[in-house]
Coordinates of C-alpha atoms in Angstrom, one line a residue:
M1 CA -57.6 19.5 16.5
I2 CA -55.9 19.3 20.1
S3 CA -57.4 16.0 20.7
I4 CA -56.7 14.5 17.5
L5 CA -53.4 15.9 17.7
R6 CA -53.0 14.1 21.2
R7 CA -54.4 10.8 20.6
G8 CA -51.9 10.4 17.5
L9 CA -48.7 11.6 19.8
L10 CA -50.1 8.7 22.3
V11 CA -50.3 6.4 19.4
L12 CA -46.9 7.6 18.2
L13 CA -45.7 7.4 22.0
A14 CA -46.9 3.7 22.9
A15 CA -44.9 2.5 19.2
L16 CA -42.1 3.8 20.2
P17 CA -41.2 0.8 21.7
L18 CA -42.1 -1.5 19.2
M19 CA -40.0 0.6 17.0
A20 CA -37.3 0.5 18.7
N21 CA -37.1 -3.8 19.0
A22 CA -37.5 -3.4 15.1
V23 CA -34.5 -1.4 15.0
A24 CA -32.3 -3.6 17.8
A25 CA -33.0 -7.0 15.7
P26 CA -31.1 -7.1 13.0
S27 CA -30.9 -9.1 10.3
A28 CA -29.2 -12.9 9.7
H29 CA -26.8 -11.5 6.9
D30 CA -26.1 -8.3 9.5
L31 CA -25.7 -10.0 12.6
V32 CA -23.0 -12.1 11.0
Q33 CA -21.2 -9.6 9.1
D34 CA -21.2 -7.1 12.2
T35 CA -20.3 -9.8 14.2
T36 CA -17.4 -11.0 11.6
T37 CA -16.2 -7.2 11.5
R38 CA -16.2 -7.1 15.2
L39 CA -14.5 -10.1 15.7
L40 CA -11.8 -9.3 13.1
A41 CA -10.9 -6.0 13.9
D42 CA -10.5 -6.9 17.9
L43 CA -8.3 -9.9 16.4
A44 CA -6.0 -7.2 14.3
A45 CA -5.7 -5.1 17.7
N46 CA -4.9 -7.5 20.2
K47 CA -3.8 -10.9 18.4
E48 CA -0.2 -10.3 19.7
K49 CA -1.3 -10.4 22.8
Y50 CA -3.7 -13.2 22.3
K51 CA -0.8 -15.4 21.3
Q52 CA 0.8 -15.4 24.3
D53 CA -2.4 -15.9 26.4
P54 CA -5.1 -17.9 24.3
Q55 CA -7.5 -17.7 27.8
D56 CA -7.8 -13.8 27.0
F57 CA -9.1 -14.6 23.1
Y58 CA -10.9 -17.0 24.4
A59 CA -12.9 -14.6 26.5
A60 CA -13.1 -12.1 24.0
L61 CA -14.6 -14.3 21.7
N62 CA -17.1 -15.6 24.6
S63 CA -18.2 -11.8 24.9
I64 CA -18.3 -11.3 20.7
V65 CA -19.4 -14.2 19.6
G66 CA -21.4 -15.8 23.0
P67 CA -24.4 -13.5 22.7
V68 CA -25.4 -14.9 19.0
V69 CA -25.3 -18.3 19.9
D70 CA -27.6 -20.0 20.9
A71 CA -25.8 -22.5 23.3
E72 CA -29.2 -24.0 24.9
G73 CA -30.6 -25.3 21.7
I74 CA -27.4 -26.4 20.4
S75 CA -26.3 -28.2 24.0
K76 CA -29.4 -30.2 23.0
S77 CA -29.2 -30.8 19.7
I78 CA -25.5 -32.4 20.7
M79 CA -26.4 -34.8 23.7
T80 CA -29.6 -35.7 21.3
V81 CA -33.1 -36.2 23.0
K82 CA -31.8 -39.5 24.4
Y83 CA -29.2 -37.9 26.7
S84 CA -30.6 -34.3 27.1
R85 CA -33.7 -35.4 28.8
K86 CA -32.1 -37.3 31.3
A87 CA -29.9 -34.4 32.3
T88 CA -30.6 -32.5 35.1
P89 CA -30.8 -28.7 35.0
E90 CA -27.6 -28.1 36.5
Q91 CA -26.0 -30.8 34.2
M92 CA -27.1 -28.9 31.0
R93 CA -25.8 -25.8 32.5
T94 CA -22.3 -27.0 32.6
F95 CA -22.5 -28.5 29.5
Q96 CA -23.8 -25.6 28.2
E97 CA -20.6 -23.5 29.4
N98 CA -18.5 -26.0 28.6
F99 CA -19.4 -26.5 25.4
K100 CA -19.2 -22.8 24.3
K101 CA -16.0 -22.8 25.7
G102 CA -15.3 -25.6 23.8
L103 CA -16.2 -24.1 20.8
F104 CA -13.9 -20.5 21.4
Q105 CA -11.3 -22.9 21.9
F106 CA -12.1 -25.3 18.6
Y107 CA -12.3 -21.7 16.2
G108 CA -10.0 -19.4 18.7
N109 CA -6.7 -21.4 17.4
A110 CA -7.5 -20.9 13.7
L111 CA -8.1 -17.6 14.1
L112 CA -5.5 -16.9 16.0
E113 CA -3.3 -18.2 12.7
Y114 CA -5.8 -15.9 10.1
D115 CA -3.5 -13.6 8.9
N116 CA -6.3 -11.2 6.9
Q117 CA -5.8 -13.3 4.1
G118 CA -9.7 -12.3 3.1
I119 CA -13.3 -13.3 4.7
V120 CA -16.3 -12.4 2.4
V121 CA -19.6 -12.9 3.5
D122 CA -22.5 -13.7 1.1
P123 CA -25.1 -11.5 -0.1
A124 CA -28.4 -11.6 2.4
K125 CA -30.8 -15.2 1.6
D126 CA -34.5 -15.3 2.1
E127 CA -35.2 -14.7 6.0
S128 CA -39.2 -14.4 5.8
G129 CA -38.8 -18.0 8.0
D130 CA -37.7 -18.8 11.8
R131 CA -34.7 -20.3 10.3
T132 CA -32.0 -19.3 7.5
S133 CA -28.3 -19.8 6.6
V134 CA -26.2 -17.6 5.9
G135 CA -22.5 -18.1 3.7
M136 CA -19.1 -17.1 3.9
T137 CA -15.6 -17.9 2.0
V138 CA -12.5 -17.6 3.7
K139 CA -9.3 -17.8 1.9
G140 CA -6.8 -19.5 3.5
S141 CA -3.1 -18.5 3.9
S142 CA -1.9 -21.6 1.1
G143 CA -4.6 -19.8 -1.1
A144 CA -7.2 -22.1 -0.9
I145 CA -11.1 -21.0 -0.8
Y146 CA -12.8 -22.8 1.8
P147 CA -16.9 -22.1 2.4
V148 CA -18.3 -20.9 5.5
S149 CA -22.4 -21.8 6.1
Y150 CA -23.9 -20.5 9.3
T151 CA -27.3 -21.8 10.3
L152 CA -29.7 -19.5 12.3
E153 CA -33.0 -19.4 13.6
K154 CA -35.3 -16.9 15.0
I155 CA -35.7 -16.9 18.8
N156 CA -38.0 -14.4 20.5
G157 CA -37.7 -12.2 17.3
E158 CA -33.7 -12.2 17.6
W159 CA -31.5 -14.6 15.4
K160 CA -29.4 -17.4 17.0
L161 CA -26.7 -19.1 15.6
R162 CA -27.2 -22.8 15.6
N163 CA -24.8 -24.6 12.6
V164 CA -21.7 -23.9 11.2
I165 CA -20.8 -26.4 8.2
I166 CA -16.8 -25.3 7.6
N167 CA -15.8 -26.7 4.0
G168 CA -18.4 -29.1 3.9
I169 CA -18.0 -30.5 7.4
N170 CA -21.2 -30.7 9.4
I171 CA -19.8 -29.6 13.3
G172 CA -23.0 -29.9 15.1
K173 CA -22.9 -33.7 13.5
L174 CA -19.7 -33.7 14.0
F175 CA -19.7 -32.7 18.1
R176 CA -22.8 -34.9 18.7
D177 CA -21.2 -38.6 17.1
Q178 CA -18.6 -37.0 19.4
F179 CA -20.7 -36.6 22.9
A180 CA -22.1 -40.3 21.3
D181 CA -18.7 -41.7 21.3
A182 CA -17.8 -40.5 24.1
M183 CA -20.8 -41.6 26.1
Q184 CA -20.2 -45.3 25.0
R185 CA -16.6 -45.2 26.0
N186 CA -17.2 -43.5 29.2
G187 CA -20.3 -46.3 30.3
N188 CA -23.0 -43.3 29.7
D189 CA -21.2 -41.5 32.2
L190 CA -23.1 -38.2 31.7
D191 CA -21.1 -36.4 34.1
K192 CA -17.4 -37.6 32.8
T193 CA -18.2 -36.7 29.4
I194 CA -19.9 -33.3 29.9
N195 CA -16.4 -32.5 32.4
G196 CA -14.6 -34.3 29.8
W197 CA -15.9 -32.0 27.3
A198 CA -12.7 -29.7 26.1
G199 CA -11.0 -33.3 25.0
E200 CA -13.9 -34.4 22.8
V201 CA -13.6 -31.1 21.3
A202 CA -9.8 -31.2 20.7
K203 CA -10.4 -34.9 19.0
A204 CA -13.5 -33.4 16.9
K205 CA -10.7 -29.7 15.7
E206 CA -7.9 -33.0 14.6
A207 CA -10.5 -35.0 12.3
T208 CA -11.4 -31.7 10.7
E209 CA -8.0 -30.0 10.5
K210 CA -7.1 -33.8 8.7
S211 CA -10.3 -33.6 6.4
T212 CA -9.5 -30.2 5.3
E213 CA -6.0 -31.0 4.5
N214 CA -7.5 -33.9 2.7
Q215 CA -9.6 -32.0 0.8
T216 CA -7.2 -29.7 -0.4
Q217 CA -4.0 -32.2 -1.4

């Protein structure tokens, strides 16, 4: 009897790490919900400070949102195979960092204008595969409702953000088109395009805002 209990205990101890991993990896829906809740709570507590120092807000976004973003996968997608296979590891690392900075600036400025009008994460969808989407609705200051869809992929057992569609605008495609256009304007100079990515994100943000304004008029 004691030997049976001992073996049972050993099996339980061996399984604990697996159980811990299962608990530690939230569903895609819960990941989006939790990240959104934490982000809005931080914004509510520090909004005035962030308005005075937006860079501090971008750092907070990196801390809260950065870990759930597949920066490597998105960067390769934006550069496409045509350019990513030519990039050195150092160039890819630089672009990943520039991409994240640009992404947080892209969203950060809009979030600073958010005044708790209403954000609701849609009910969970099927997550049995390695790719899923999580929907969200955002109420603007004018009362307009903007649908948001996050695309997530399971990487090493954890869900990571791969793309965002805001009010019908595919941000991944927008950034890909922006990168390809910048490469043409820069004479296929990869370093110039990578180092100037912040300016390209600003152009993409302006294009998105204009498109959203036209759709709500």
